[in-house]
Amino acid sequence: MKISVDNDRCEGHGLCAERVPALFELDDDAELVYHFEGGTVPPEHVAAARAAIDSCPVAALREIA
């Protein structure tokens, strides 16, 4: 699975970073950092990544094929 992050839409709520810190974090400026940008989410994090996508209150994350 791959994830697309809409940085213009992201408001820095950090729910994704709380759910999957191995994939997401907020930097010092509260900007989202996605550690696998352009890559595939490791299999052991797929379920949590989907939960993070579903938890985003502004729909800034989406699964892409």
Tab-separated table of C-alpha atoms in Angstrom:
chain	number	residue	atom	x	y	z
A	1	MET	CA	0.000	0.000	0.000
A	2	LYS	CA	1.037	3.587	-0.611
A	3	ILE	CA	-0.255	6.746	1.017
A	4	SER	CA	-0.769	10.153	-0.506
A	5	VAL	CA	-0.458	13.135	1.843
A	6	ASP	CA	-2.168	16.407	0.950
A	7	ASN	CA	0.061	18.846	2.830
A	8	ASP	CA	-2.137	21.794	1.853
A	9	ARG	CA	-5.099	20.138	3.541
A	10	CYS	CA	-3.230	18.899	6.638
A	11	GLU	CA	-3.872	21.042	9.716
A	12	GLY	CA	-1.355	19.293	11.973
A	13	HIS	CA	-3.804	17.573	14.305
A	14	GLY	CA	-1.271	14.747	14.693
A	15	LEU	CA	-3.717	11.860	15.007
A	16	CYS	CA	-1.821	9.922	12.349
A	17	ALA	CA	1.460	10.476	14.190
A	18	GLU	CA	-0.122	9.246	17.415
A	19	ARG	CA	-1.434	6.089	15.711
A	20	VAL	CA	1.641	5.218	13.643
A	21	PRO	CA	4.770	7.079	14.759
A	22	ALA	CA	6.867	4.768	12.561
A	23	LEU	CA	5.191	6.359	9.514
A	24	PHE	CA	4.218	9.879	10.544
A	25	GLU	CA	5.462	12.643	12.795
A	26	LEU	CA	4.994	16.358	13.215
A	27	ASP	CA	8.142	18.446	12.874
A	28	ASP	CA	9.026	21.460	15.016
A	29	ASP	CA	6.753	23.636	12.877
A	30	ALA	CA	3.804	21.197	13.240
A	31	GLU	CA	4.228	20.131	9.604
A	32	LEU	CA	3.513	16.487	8.818
A	33	VAL	CA	6.484	14.314	7.923
A	34	TYR	CA	5.629	11.055	6.175
A	35	HIS	CA	8.615	8.712	6.364
A	36	PHE	CA	7.677	6.577	3.354
A	37	GLU	CA	6.855	9.346	0.841
A	38	GLY	CA	6.898	7.762	-2.595
A	39	GLY	CA	7.420	4.320	-1.104
A	40	THR	CA	5.385	1.408	0.098
A	41	VAL	CA	4.177	1.109	3.681
A	42	PRO	CA	5.844	-1.888	5.338
A	43	PRO	CA	3.385	-4.794	5.717
A	44	GLU	CA	3.509	-4.714	9.506
A	45	HIS	CA	2.156	-1.123	9.488
A	46	VAL	CA	-0.622	-1.470	6.880
A	47	ALA	CA	-3.510	-1.979	9.327
A	48	ALA	CA	-2.394	0.929	11.514
A	49	ALA	CA	-1.829	3.107	8.432
A	50	ARG	CA	-5.402	2.495	7.294
A	51	ALA	CA	-6.633	3.422	10.770
A	52	ALA	CA	-4.566	6.619	10.593
A	53	ILE	CA	-6.098	7.474	7.209
A	54	ASP	CA	-9.576	6.949	8.639
A	55	SER	CA	-8.796	9.072	11.704
A	56	CYS	CA	-7.660	12.187	9.809
A	57	PRO	CA	-10.299	14.853	10.537
A	58	VAL	CA	-9.529	16.791	7.338
A	59	ALA	CA	-9.016	13.818	4.985
A	60	ALA	CA	-5.419	14.809	4.210
A	61	LEU	CA	-4.360	11.164	3.880
A	62	ARG	CA	-5.531	8.622	1.344
A	63	GLU	CA	-4.518	5.185	0.208
A	64	ILE	CA	-3.352	4.992	-3.390
A	65	ALA	CA	-2.956	1.942	-5.613
